[in-house]
Structure formats: structure tokens, C-alpha cells
Amino acid sequence: MSTSEDFDEIPAERPDKIKNSNTIEALTEIENTTGDSMKGSFNENDLRDLQVLLDQPQKHVTPFETYISYQVSTKTRRIEFEKQNYVVRRRYSDFEWLKNQLSVCYPTLIIPPLPEKHSLFEQIDRYDRDFITSRMQLLHRFLNRLADHPVLSCDKKYQAFLIDTPAEFSTFKKSFTGFGIFGKVSESLQNMASSYISKSRTVEFEKMSEYVDKLSEKMHTMEKIGQRIQKERIAYLQDLQMMQPILNHWRAYEPNLSEGLQAIGEAANTCAESQRKLIDSQKPKLSVPLHEYGLYIESAKDALRNRDNAQMDYEVHMEQLCRVKAEQTQLETAPLSDHPVMFGMNMWKSPEQVQQQRMQQLEAGASTLAQQVEVSRDKMECANENLRADFDRWNQIKSRDLKNILQEMADLHIRMYEQSLTAWSAALPKVKNESQPQV
Amino acid sequence: MQSASSNIVANNWEEVDSKEITNLVSETNGRKENALRVKEDVLLHHLDISIVEAEKRINGPLTLKEYYSVYLIETKANDKNWRGGLSPTGSVWRRYSEFELLRFQLENKYPEVIIPPLPEKKASFTRQNQSSDNIDPVFVDRRRVGLENFLLRVASHPVLCHDQVLLKFLQSDREWSDLDVNADGGKYVQQAEFKLKSISTALRLKKPDENIEEIRHYSSELQSSLGNLLRLRVRLADRLFAIHKLHANYGRVFSEWSALEKTMGDGLQKAGHYMDCYAAAIDSHMEEEDIVADQLKEYLYFGQALQGLCSRHQMAQLEVEKAESHLTMQQYNKSRAVGQDGYLTKLWGKWTGTTETPDDRQAKIETIERNIDEAQVLVQTASTQLSQFSKQAANEVDRFHQHKNANLQESLANYVILQMKLSKLGLQTWKHVKEALDELP
């Protein structure tokens, strides 16, 4: 049952409302790409305090570009929101912006995946109905995963995304431009080889990383297997559809076998139908979710990598501090003349003065480094904690989701086989001509 | 309501399942039952015939080995008082070419009979996973079954079963054939000649028999339909085979994946196991389906035999027409000879110097009249032969339709049962997978 009567904002978009939002775009017309406006509705039994619904795609045509926007409806009981219901329109690039922002601000949290911009393999029309539906479902999942996340759902940007009017939103976005993606990587790391990381990881994170790598492999393999089976199944379907015509042709010459042949032809057709249903649901129910999970796992890999970077940062600073400390101790214990720094430029100063200077330098360096070490250690500890917690959470979600995907796959096959079995069982008595006396 | 109807169906196919599958497996028994339903007193009522095994033999010098298969025919009289056989038991080894020779002789001796077909010489309509090699043990065994069917059908035919050559073939270790077994040349040349003649015969007939034309048309439709069906079945079988085997990959992935997981491990492992079973099960399904395909193939070749019968009928009809035209010619000669008193004839005779005396002419007319009598007798004989042929052929065709309907019905039913079995297997597999997944936390 739709809860549209709860909405304060009117779902029916009026052209002038959108026109005012973007001064650059002069909207010429809005078309509904789909016959039915693809309306979804909130689940009544959903008890979450933040629910998001994505539906009603619309095509916008302007002199500069054509794009699709989706309606984002929010229903919430949270106190940080002023109202209980919001309705806005967002386009894909808005989603991208949000995801990038979240990835930068929370490097060690696992950010849900977005559907890809363009699938390079398949020649998809951007306005193809199935493509839009599929993308819409994935975007819906994206927003809801964020809504379920204890940390991310409280993020200001996410909330702005959900509630800002288009005008507010574009000004909001502009305040964040220039925030480079490279902000999270400190300069000293850019020269480091990645092999440095794997040696120093703790067992805990090593295991996580290994697990994520292998799982991603398995997902990828499963996707490929699914595609190969699909190919064979499509060819099988085409052949199966030939059975009835052949049998019909033969029937004309066999009065005694005619009924049986007809029954077999019909059974073959019914099976072909159920194969077709299975084939059609393969993509939305199996390969798209698996692919999405592949992306989600990549997101997990990113978070792990960022944590590794934080650790590396800390270790580099530690190492630098240790070097300074080592030089300090060396200066204190070793004779003056052996110190390499004594050579060279400071010939007019006495060795003791040089040593003094050096000690002061090292002391100053040591204290700044010590501070840096503290900061990066904090960062690392934070990252570890964040990641640990989020990984646990993600693990559970992933297990549940994958279980659902596989169960759905099993259900689809069960349905297909039930239909097949019924079809052939129905044909059998007719083939055996049970009503007629045996010859 | 969906579940209610499927429950009813489920009960039905479960009953059917256990009963029919065992029948399918022992298909030769089915054939024997069919054969024994014959009303007339036939050989098979008294003599049990079976081909129990096959062996590989080598022909030629060791450097140029040529393998061929031989089949052991065992016969046993099941009636102590019957004296029809050469001996109460028999055990002979025969190879395929000997069967061919037997069939060839039967065709020549009994032209008005539809001689049952032999299994094919070379494997045809093969699936990708089937070997088309004549030495392959699976092929040899299927051929063994086909040859046994051939013997059973011949031995239950009211006319063919009494043939002495047949009996010698079944029981005599020494020479059994009038023709030289190894003289392949003569047999094939004769067959080729027959084929050429039959092509031209149809065109030479002045008034083709409608019934025969209908039968010929039917037999060509039968062959074409069965051919199409067999070809389609091979394509479907190859696809289905590929689909099932690909699921073994799922099995492997699930099993590898289960090693990674703690909580999901067991469920995934089980699911993987079921995928492996699913992949493995297709092999036995295909073997059983191949048996049904063989049964259809037999009728494909029966179609050829039916066409042979039509050709032979047409040749007999041609004989009649030839005799009739010969008679007409003689009658025309007579009318010419009788009416040769004309002026022009006499003039012609004077000029060429071949004047006939009245005596000569009388003699000539008498010869022609004798010829006419002979020709009339010929026409009579040929016509009688033709009508006997027609009658016998009509019986044969009736008989053919009867056993064709019964046998094909059985084969088609078996095909449907096999599809049901496969669907049931698929259903069980995925239900088990679902159960295993449901157990996951």
C-alpha cells in the first residue's frame, strides 16, 4: 500500500520548480521515459528510523545535454532532521559526487558501491528501460545501505543529499570542490613499494586482506560461469522451440500417434517458456547482484588499503624518529672526530660547537617527529578500530546478502523445474493413449 | 492451488516413475513381448533367440590390423517336442556383413515382404560426446541390441521365420548361405542395380497404383520427420550436456569458497556437492536417451524398407504392363498380317520381290496367333502375380502400421519419462541446495 498520502512534498513535479533550480539549464521539456512512472513505495513493515526510496525516473532534455533524474523520497523519525518526509530529485552525477566525498572522508569505512557509469562490453542505450530500471534498483540499494550504516547515515553530506532542494544542493556541492582525491596519501608514501606493507601487517588484517582478495576472485568466477551457462541455455531454448513444428508436421501422417505427438509438442513449448523465464531473470537476479558485490568487495579492499596506508604512515614516522634518536645516542657516546658531520662546511667553528648545534637540531627534529608519530599513531589506531568494526558489520551484511542471492538463484531453478515436470507429466498419459484400448 | 495440482501430478509421476523406468532399461524384453503377441505360429514361439555378447577380432596380417566385431547368437528350443530347428541349442558367431547378406537374400526371396532393417553400419546422429568409431564398446553394444531386434522381428514374421537360410544362419556353424559370404562385390552390384531400376520404374509406369503411391509418400514423410527429430534431439542433447557439465564449475567454486568462510562453510560445501551430482547425472540420462533414439532410428530405416517394397511392387506392375504391351503388339501384328490383301501390298511385294504366297501368309498368321496366346498367358501370369503381391503387400503394410504404432508409442512414452526423470533430478538438486543455504545463519 503506498504511503504517498504521508508525503508533504508533492510528488508531481512541476516544470517550473526544476527550471528555477539550475540557472544554466533552460529546460525545454520533460518526458516520461517509461509508460508507467515506475512508482515504488515504502514497505509498511519496515521499522528503521531512516528509510529511502528511489523511483520515478524522468528524462530531462536541455540544449546542452540529456540526462535522467530519479526521485529520492526519505521517511525518517530521526531528530536531526527537521521534517519527517522529504522528496527530491537527483541525477547519477549527484550520486557519484556523494560517493566520492564519503570515500575521501571515511577512508577506512567500506562505502557501498554505485552502479557503473557505462558498461563497456554491452552496447547499452542509456535510456533503455531495462538499463534504467536496473540502475535505479542499484542506486536505491546504495542509498539504503548508507541509511543503515551507523556512521555514514549521520554524515552531513548524505543528509544534505537526501533533503536539499536542487538549489541548496548545488551550492552545498560547490563548497567542497577542490578536495582532491589524493589528500589521503601522504607524500612520503608515494615512493614506498607496496611490498613494504605486507611484511608489517598484523595477522588480523593480513587475514582480512587475503579473505577479501579470494572472495572477490570467487565472485568474479561465479559471474563468468553464469554467463557461460546462460549462453548455452539460450541456444537450448532456440532448439527446444523447434520441437513442436517438427512434431506437428509428422502428426499429419500418423493418426494413431497424433495425440501423443501433440502432447509432446506442447510440453516442449511449456518447457521452452519456463527456460525463457529463467534466462530473463538471470541478469537482474543473479549476475547484476553478483557484479555489484564484486564492486562492494573492491570497496572493502579500498578501505583495507587505506588502513594499510595509515599504518605505513605511522611506521615511516616511527622510523624517522628512531633514526634521529639513534643519531642522538651516537653523538652522546661516540668521540667527536668520528662524527661524519664534522667534515665539511663548519670549519671555522670548533668541533664542540658543531656538535652542540647538531644536538640541538636533532632535539628539535625529535620533538616534531614525536608529535607526528603520536598523530599518525592515533590515526592508525582510529583506522584500525573503524575498519575492524565496519568489516565485522560488512561481513555480516555480505553473508546475508550473498545467501539471499544464492537462495534466489535456487528458487528460480526450482520454479523452472517444477514447471517442466508438470508439463512432461501432463503429456505422459496422452502419449500412452491410456483412454484407448491397447492394440 | 498451485501446490494442490502439482501434488496430484507428483503422485502420478512417482507411480509411473518406478514402474516405467525398469521397463525402459530392459527394452529388449519389450521387444520380445511385442514379437510374442503375433497370432500365427512363428519360429520365436519355439526358439529363444538372443545375442549375448560381442567380441573384437583381428583380420589381416599383424602389420595391417583391421578390427571387426563379431556377435554371439545363442538359440535354445523352449519346447521339447518341437523338431523345427537344426538342433535344440545353437551358438554361432556372426559378423555384421553376414547379417547384411542374410537380409539381402531375404529381400530377394520375399519381395512382397517388408524385411526388418538392420542397425546402421556407421554411427549417425551422434552427440558430441559419443564416439562415432565402430570399435567403440558403447557403439558395439548398441549394435548388438539392434541386431538382436532384427533377429527377433524376422523370427516372428509369419512368412520369413520359416526360411531355411535363416535357420542355418542362426544355428549352423558351417556354410549357411547360398551365396559366397565373402563375395561382397556381387551383392553390392545387385543392390546398386536394384536402386537404379527402382528410380526409373516409377517414371516408366503408365498408371501408377494409387495405394502404392500413398505408401511411398508416407514412407518418405516418415523418414524425413524421424530424421529431423533425431537431428534436433542431438542438438538438444549437446546443449543440455554442456549446461549440466558447466554446473560442475559452480561445484568447484562453492567448495573453494566454503574453505574461506567460517559460518557459511558447511552450507556452501553441501551446495557444491549437489552441483557436482547434478553435473555427473547427465551422463546416464544421455545413455538412456540414446537407447530411445536408436528405437526411432530403427523406424527411420523401416521407412526405407517400406520404400523398397513400393519399388518392388512397381517393378511387378511394370512386368504386367510390359506383358500387356507385348500382347497388344502381337495383336496389332496379327491385324496387319490378316489385312494384307490390299493392292498396295501386292504392288510392294512385286517390286521388292517378297510376294507372299497364301500358304506363307497362313503360316505367318498362325505363328502370330501362337504368339498372341503365349502373350496372353504371360499377361495372365504377371497379373496374377501382381494381385498376389498387392494383397500380400497390403497385409505387410497393415502389419507394419500396427507394430509401428505400438513401438513408437512406447518409445515416445519412454522419451517423456526420461524428460520427467531429468526434471525431477534438477528439482531435487536445487531443493537440496536451497535447504543447505537455508541452514546458513
Coordinates of N, CA, C and O in Angstrom, one line a residue, chain B residues 106-217:
Chain B
L106 N 17.0 -62.5 -48.0 CA 15.6 -62.5 -47.7 C 14.8 -61.5 -48.6 O 13.7 -61.8 -49.0
E107 N 15.4 -60.4 -48.8 CA 14.8 -59.4 -49.7 C 14.5 -59.9 -51.1 O 13.4 -59.7 -51.7
N108 N 15.5 -60.6 -51.6 CA 15.3 -61.2 -52.9 C 14.3 -62.3 -53.0 O 13.6 -62.5 -53.9
K109 N 14.3 -63.1 -51.9 CA 13.4 -64.3 -51.9 C 12.0 -63.8 -51.7 O 11.0 -64.5 -52.1
Y110 N 11.8 -62.8 -50.8 CA 10.4 -62.5 -50.4 C 10.2 -61.0 -50.8 O 10.1 -60.2 -49.9
P111 N 10.0 -60.7 -52.1 CA 9.9 -59.3 -52.4 C 8.7 -58.6 -51.9 O 8.7 -57.4 -51.7
E112 N 7.7 -59.3 -51.6 CA 6.4 -58.6 -51.1 C 6.4 -58.4 -49.6 O 5.4 -58.0 -49.1
V113 N 7.5 -58.8 -49.0 CA 7.6 -58.7 -47.5 C 8.4 -57.4 -47.1 O 9.4 -57.1 -47.8
I114 N 8.0 -56.7 -46.1 CA 8.8 -55.7 -45.6 C 9.9 -56.3 -44.6 O 9.5 -56.7 -43.5
I115 N 11.1 -56.4 -45.1 CA 12.1 -57.0 -44.3 C 12.6 -56.0 -43.2 O 12.9 -54.9 -43.6
P116 N 12.6 -56.5 -42.0 CA 13.0 -55.6 -40.9 C 14.4 -55.0 -41.2 O 15.3 -55.7 -41.8
P117 N 14.7 -53.8 -40.8 CA 16.0 -53.2 -41.1 C 17.1 -53.6 -40.1 O 16.8 -54.0 -39.0
L118 N 18.3 -53.5 -40.6 CA 19.5 -53.7 -39.7 C 19.8 -52.4 -39.0 O 19.5 -51.3 -39.6
P119 N 20.5 -52.5 -37.9 CA 21.0 -51.2 -37.3 C 22.1 -50.7 -38.2 O 22.6 -51.4 -39.1
E120 N 22.3 -49.4 -38.1 CA 23.2 -48.8 -39.1 C 24.6 -49.3 -39.2 O 25.1 -49.8 -38.2
K121 N 25.2 -49.2 -40.3 CA 26.6 -49.7 -40.5 C 27.5 -48.7 -39.8 O 28.4 -49.1 -39.1
K122 N 27.3 -47.4 -40.0 CA 28.2 -46.4 -39.4 C 27.3 -45.6 -38.5 O 26.2 -45.3 -38.8
A123 N 27.9 -45.1 -37.4 CA 27.2 -44.3 -36.5 C 26.7 -43.0 -37.1 O 27.5 -42.3 -37.7
S124 N 25.4 -42.7 -36.9 CA 24.9 -41.4 -37.4 C 24.2 -40.7 -36.3 O 23.9 -41.3 -35.3
F125 N 23.8 -39.5 -36.5 CA 23.1 -38.7 -35.5 C 23.8 -38.8 -34.1 O 23.2 -39.2 -33.1
T126 N 25.2 -38.6 -34.1 CA 25.9 -38.8 -32.9 C 26.0 -37.5 -32.1 O 26.2 -36.4 -32.7
R127 N 25.9 -37.6 -30.8 CA 26.1 -36.4 -29.9 C 27.6 -36.2 -29.9 O 28.4 -37.0 -30.2
Q128 N 27.9 -34.9 -29.4 CA 29.4 -34.6 -29.3 C 30.2 -35.5 -28.5 O 31.3 -35.7 -28.7
N129 N 29.5 -36.0 -27.4 CA 30.3 -36.9 -26.5 C 30.3 -38.4 -26.9 O 30.9 -39.2 -26.3
Q130 N 29.6 -38.7 -28.0 CA 29.5 -40.0 -28.4 C 30.7 -40.3 -29.4 O 31.0 -39.5 -30.3
S131 N 31.2 -41.5 -29.3 CA 32.2 -41.8 -30.3 C 31.6 -42.3 -31.6 O 30.6 -43.0 -31.5
S132 N 32.1 -41.9 -32.7 CA 31.5 -42.4 -34.0 C 32.3 -43.5 -34.5 O 32.2 -43.9 -35.7
D133 N 33.2 -44.1 -33.7 CA 34.1 -45.1 -34.0 C 33.3 -46.5 -33.9 O 32.7 -46.7 -33.0
N134 N 33.5 -47.3 -35.0 CA 32.8 -48.6 -35.0 C 33.3 -49.5 -33.9 O 32.7 -50.6 -33.7
I135 N 34.5 -49.3 -33.4 CA 35.1 -50.2 -32.4 C 34.7 -49.8 -31.0 O 34.8 -50.6 -30.1
D136 N 34.1 -48.6 -30.9 CA 33.8 -48.1 -29.5 C 32.8 -49.1 -28.8 O 31.8 -49.5 -29.4
P137 N 33.1 -49.5 -27.6 CA 32.3 -50.5 -27.0 C 30.9 -50.2 -26.8 O 30.0 -51.0 -26.9
V138 N 30.6 -48.9 -26.6 CA 29.2 -48.5 -26.4 C 28.4 -48.7 -27.8 O 27.3 -49.2 -27.8
F139 N 29.1 -48.3 -28.8 CA 28.5 -48.5 -30.2 C 28.3 -49.9 -30.5 O 27.2 -50.3 -30.9
V140 N 29.3 -50.7 -30.1 CA 29.2 -52.2 -30.4 C 28.0 -52.8 -29.6 O 27.2 -53.6 -30.2
D141 N 27.9 -52.3 -28.4 CA 26.8 -52.9 -27.6 C 25.4 -52.5 -28.1 O 24.5 -53.3 -28.2
R142 N 25.3 -51.2 -28.6 CA 24.0 -50.8 -29.1 C 23.7 -51.5 -30.4 O 22.6 -51.8 -30.7
R143 N 24.8 -51.8 -31.2 CA 24.6 -52.6 -32.4 C 24.1 -54.0 -32.1 O 23.3 -54.6 -32.8
R144 N 24.7 -54.5 -31.0 CA 24.3 -55.9 -30.6 C 22.8 -55.9 -30.3 O 22.1 -56.8 -30.8
V145 N 22.3 -54.9 -29.6 CA 20.9 -54.8 -29.3 C 20.1 -54.7 -30.6 O 19.0 -55.4 -30.8
G146 N 20.6 -53.9 -31.5 CA 19.9 -53.7 -32.8 C 19.8 -55.0 -33.6 O 18.8 -55.3 -34.2
L147 N 20.9 -55.7 -33.6 CA 20.9 -57.0 -34.4 C 20.0 -58.0 -33.7 O 19.3 -58.7 -34.4
E148 N 20.0 -58.0 -32.4 CA 19.0 -58.9 -31.7 C 17.6 -58.6 -32.1 O 16.8 -59.5 -32.4
N149 N 17.3 -57.3 -32.1 CA 15.9 -56.9 -32.5 C 15.6 -57.4 -33.9 O 14.5 -57.8 -34.2
F150 N 16.6 -57.2 -34.8 CA 16.4 -57.7 -36.2 C 16.0 -59.2 -36.2 O 15.0 -59.6 -36.8
L151 N 16.8 -60.0 -35.5 CA 16.5 -61.4 -35.5 C 15.1 -61.7 -34.9 O 14.4 -62.5 -35.4
L152 N 14.8 -61.0 -33.8 CA 13.5 -61.2 -33.2 C 12.4 -60.9 -34.1 O 11.4 -61.6 -34.2
R153 N 12.5 -59.8 -34.8 CA 11.5 -59.4 -35.8 C 11.3 -60.4 -36.9 O 10.2 -60.8 -37.3
V154 N 12.5 -60.8 -37.4 CA 12.4 -61.8 -38.6 C 11.8 -63.1 -38.1 O 11.0 -63.7 -38.7
A155 N 12.3 -63.5 -36.9 CA 11.8 -64.8 -36.4 C 10.3 -64.8 -35.9 O 9.7 -65.8 -35.7
S156 N 9.7 -63.6 -35.9 CA 8.3 -63.5 -35.5 C 7.5 -63.2 -36.7 O 6.3 -62.9 -36.6
H157 N 8.1 -63.1 -37.9 CA 7.3 -62.8 -39.1 C 6.8 -64.1 -39.7 O 7.5 -65.1 -39.9
P158 N 5.5 -64.2 -39.9 CA 4.8 -65.5 -40.3 C 5.4 -66.1 -41.6 O 5.4 -67.3 -41.7
V159 N 5.9 -65.2 -42.5 CA 6.5 -65.8 -43.7 C 8.0 -66.0 -43.6 O 8.5 -67.1 -43.8
L160 N 8.7 -65.0 -43.1 CA 10.2 -65.1 -43.0 C 10.7 -66.1 -42.1 O 11.8 -66.7 -42.3
C161 N 9.9 -66.4 -41.0 CA 10.5 -67.2 -40.0 C 10.7 -68.7 -40.4 O 11.5 -69.4 -39.8
H162 N 10.1 -69.1 -41.5 CA 10.2 -70.5 -41.9 C 11.4 -70.7 -42.8 O 11.6 -71.8 -43.3
D163 N 12.0 -69.6 -43.2 CA 13.1 -69.7 -44.2 C 14.2 -70.6 -43.7 O 14.7 -70.4 -42.5
Q164 N 14.7 -71.5 -44.5 CA 15.8 -72.4 -44.1 C 17.1 -71.7 -44.0 O 17.9 -72.0 -43.1
V165 N 17.3 -70.7 -44.8 CA 18.6 -70.0 -44.8 C 18.7 -69.3 -43.4 O 19.8 -69.2 -42.8
L166 N 17.5 -68.8 -43.0 CA 17.5 -68.1 -41.7 C 17.9 -69.1 -40.6 O 18.8 -68.8 -39.7
L167 N 17.4 -70.3 -40.6 CA 17.7 -71.3 -39.6 C 19.2 -71.6 -39.6 O 19.8 -71.7 -38.5
K168 N 19.7 -71.8 -40.8 CA 21.1 -72.1 -40.9 C 21.9 -71.0 -40.3 O 22.9 -71.2 -39.6
F169 N 21.5 -69.8 -40.6 CA 22.2 -68.6 -40.1 C 22.3 -68.6 -38.6 O 23.3 -68.3 -38.0
L170 N 21.1 -69.0 -38.0 CA 21.0 -68.9 -36.6 C 21.8 -70.0 -35.9 O 22.3 -69.9 -34.8
Q171 N 21.8 -71.2 -36.5 CA 22.3 -72.3 -35.8 C 23.5 -73.1 -36.4 O 24.1 -73.8 -35.7
S172 N 23.7 -72.9 -37.6 CA 24.8 -73.7 -38.3 C 26.1 -73.0 -38.3 O 26.2 -71.8 -38.6
D173 N 27.1 -73.7 -37.8 CA 28.4 -73.1 -37.8 C 29.1 -73.2 -39.1 O 30.0 -72.5 -39.4
R174 N 28.6 -74.1 -39.9 CA 29.2 -74.3 -41.3 C 28.5 -73.4 -42.3 O 27.8 -72.4 -41.8
E175 N 28.7 -73.6 -43.5 CA 28.1 -72.7 -44.5 C 26.6 -72.6 -44.4 O 25.9 -73.6 -44.3
W176 N 26.1 -71.4 -44.4 CA 24.7 -71.2 -44.2 C 24.1 -70.5 -45.4 O 22.9 -70.5 -45.6
S177 N 24.9 -70.0 -46.3 CA 24.3 -69.2 -47.3 C 24.5 -69.8 -48.7 O 25.4 -70.5 -49.0
D178 N 23.5 -69.5 -49.6 CA 23.6 -70.0 -51.0 C 24.7 -69.2 -51.7 O 25.4 -69.7 -52.5
L179 N 24.8 -67.9 -51.3 CA 25.8 -67.1 -51.9 C 27.2 -67.2 -51.1 O 27.2 -67.6 -50.0
D180 N 28.2 -66.8 -51.8 CA 29.5 -66.8 -51.1 C 29.5 -65.6 -50.1 O 29.3 -64.5 -50.5
V181 N 29.8 -66.0 -48.9 CA 29.8 -64.9 -47.8 C 30.8 -63.8 -48.1 O 30.5 -62.6 -47.8
N182 N 31.9 -64.1 -48.7 CA 32.9 -63.1 -48.9 C 32.8 -62.4 -50.2 O 33.6 -61.5 -50.5
A183 N 31.9 -62.8 -51.0 CA 31.8 -62.2 -52.3 C 30.9 -60.9 -52.2 O 29.8 -60.9 -52.6
D184 N 31.5 -59.9 -51.6 CA 30.8 -58.6 -51.4 C 30.4 -58.0 -52.7 O 29.4 -57.4 -52.8
G185 N 31.3 -58.2 -53.7 CA 31.1 -57.5 -55.0 C 29.8 -57.7 -55.6 O 29.0 -56.8 -55.9
G186 N 29.4 -59.0 -55.7 CA 28.2 -59.4 -56.4 C 27.0 -58.8 -55.7 O 26.1 -58.2 -56.3
K187 N 27.0 -58.8 -54.4 CA 25.8 -58.3 -53.6 C 25.6 -56.9 -53.8 O 24.5 -56.4 -54.0
Y188 N 26.7 -56.1 -53.7 CA 26.6 -54.6 -53.8 C 26.2 -54.2 -55.2 O 25.4 -53.3 -55.4
V189 N 26.7 -54.9 -56.2 CA 26.4 -54.6 -57.6 C 24.9 -54.8 -57.8 O 24.2 -54.0 -58.4
Q190 N 24.4 -55.9 -57.3 CA 23.0 -56.2 -57.4 C 22.1 -55.1 -56.7 O 21.1 -54.7 -57.3
Q191 N 22.6 -54.7 -55.5 CA 21.8 -53.7 -54.8 C 21.8 -52.4 -55.6 O 20.8 -51.7 -55.7
A192 N 23.0 -52.1 -56.2 CA 23.0 -50.8 -56.9 C 22.1 -50.9 -58.1 O 21.4 -49.9 -58.4
E193 N 22.1 -52.0 -58.8 CA 21.3 -52.2 -60.0 C 19.8 -52.0 -59.6 O 19.0 -51.3 -60.3
F194 N 19.5 -52.6 -58.5 CA 18.1 -52.5 -58.0 C 17.7 -51.1 -57.8 O 16.6 -50.7 -58.1
K195 N 18.6 -50.4 -57.1 CA 18.3 -49.0 -56.8 C 18.1 -48.2 -58.1 O 17.1 -47.4 -58.2
L196 N 18.9 -48.4 -59.1 CA 18.8 -47.6 -60.3 C 17.5 -48.0 -61.0 O 16.8 -47.1 -61.5
K197 N 17.2 -49.3 -61.0 CA 16.0 -49.7 -61.7 C 14.8 -49.1 -61.0 O 13.8 -48.6 -61.7
S198 N 14.8 -49.0 -59.7 CA 13.6 -48.6 -59.0 C 13.4 -47.1 -59.2 O 12.3 -46.6 -59.2
I199 N 14.4 -46.3 -59.5 CA 14.3 -44.9 -59.8 C 13.5 -44.7 -61.1 O 12.6 -44.0 -61.2
S200 N 14.0 -45.5 -62.1 CA 13.4 -45.3 -63.4 C 12.0 -45.9 -63.5 O 11.1 -45.5 -64.3
T201 N 11.8 -46.9 -62.6 CA 10.5 -47.6 -62.7 C 9.3 -46.7 -62.5 O 8.3 -46.7 -63.2
A202 N 9.5 -45.9 -61.5 CA 8.3 -45.0 -61.1 C 8.0 -44.1 -62.3 O 6.8 -43.8 -62.5
L203 N 9.0 -43.8 -63.1 CA 8.7 -42.9 -64.2 C 8.1 -43.6 -65.4 O 7.4 -43.1 -66.2
R204 N 8.4 -44.9 -65.5 CA 8.0 -45.6 -66.7 C 6.6 -46.2 -66.6 O 6.0 -46.6 -67.6
L205 N 6.0 -46.2 -65.4 CA 4.7 -46.8 -65.2 C 3.7 -45.8 -65.9 O 3.7 -44.6 -65.7
K206 N 2.8 -46.5 -66.6 CA 1.7 -45.7 -67.3 C 0.7 -45.2 -66.3 O 0.2 -44.1 -66.4
K207 N 0.3 -46.2 -65.4 CA -0.7 -45.8 -64.5 C -0.3 -46.3 -63.1 O -0.6 -47.4 -62.7
P208 N 0.4 -45.4 -62.4 CA 0.9 -45.8 -61.0 C -0.3 -46.1 -60.1 O -1.3 -45.5 -60.1
D209 N -0.1 -47.1 -59.3 CA -1.1 -47.6 -58.4 C -1.2 -46.5 -57.3 O -0.3 -46.1 -56.6
E210 N -2.5 -46.1 -57.0 CA -2.7 -45.0 -56.0 C -2.3 -45.4 -54.6 O -1.6 -44.7 -53.9
N211 N -2.6 -46.6 -54.2 CA -2.3 -47.1 -52.9 C -0.8 -47.1 -52.7 O -0.2 -46.6 -51.7
I212 N -0.1 -47.6 -53.7 CA 1.4 -47.7 -53.6 C 2.0 -46.3 -53.5 O 2.9 -46.0 -52.7
E213 N 1.4 -45.4 -54.3 CA 1.9 -44.0 -54.3 C 1.7 -43.4 -52.9 O 2.6 -42.8 -52.4
E214 N 0.6 -43.7 -52.3 CA 0.3 -43.2 -51.0 C 1.3 -43.7 -50.0 O 1.9 -43.0 -49.1
I215 N 1.6 -45.0 -50.1 CA 2.5 -45.7 -49.1 C 3.9 -45.1 -49.3 O 4.6 -44.8 -48.4
R216 N 4.3 -44.9 -50.6 CA 5.6 -44.4 -50.9 C 5.7 -43.0 -50.3 O 6.7 -42.6 -49.7
H217 N 4.7 -42.2 -50.5 CA 4.7 -40.8 -49.9 C 4.8 -40.8 -48.4 O 5.6 -40.1 -47.8

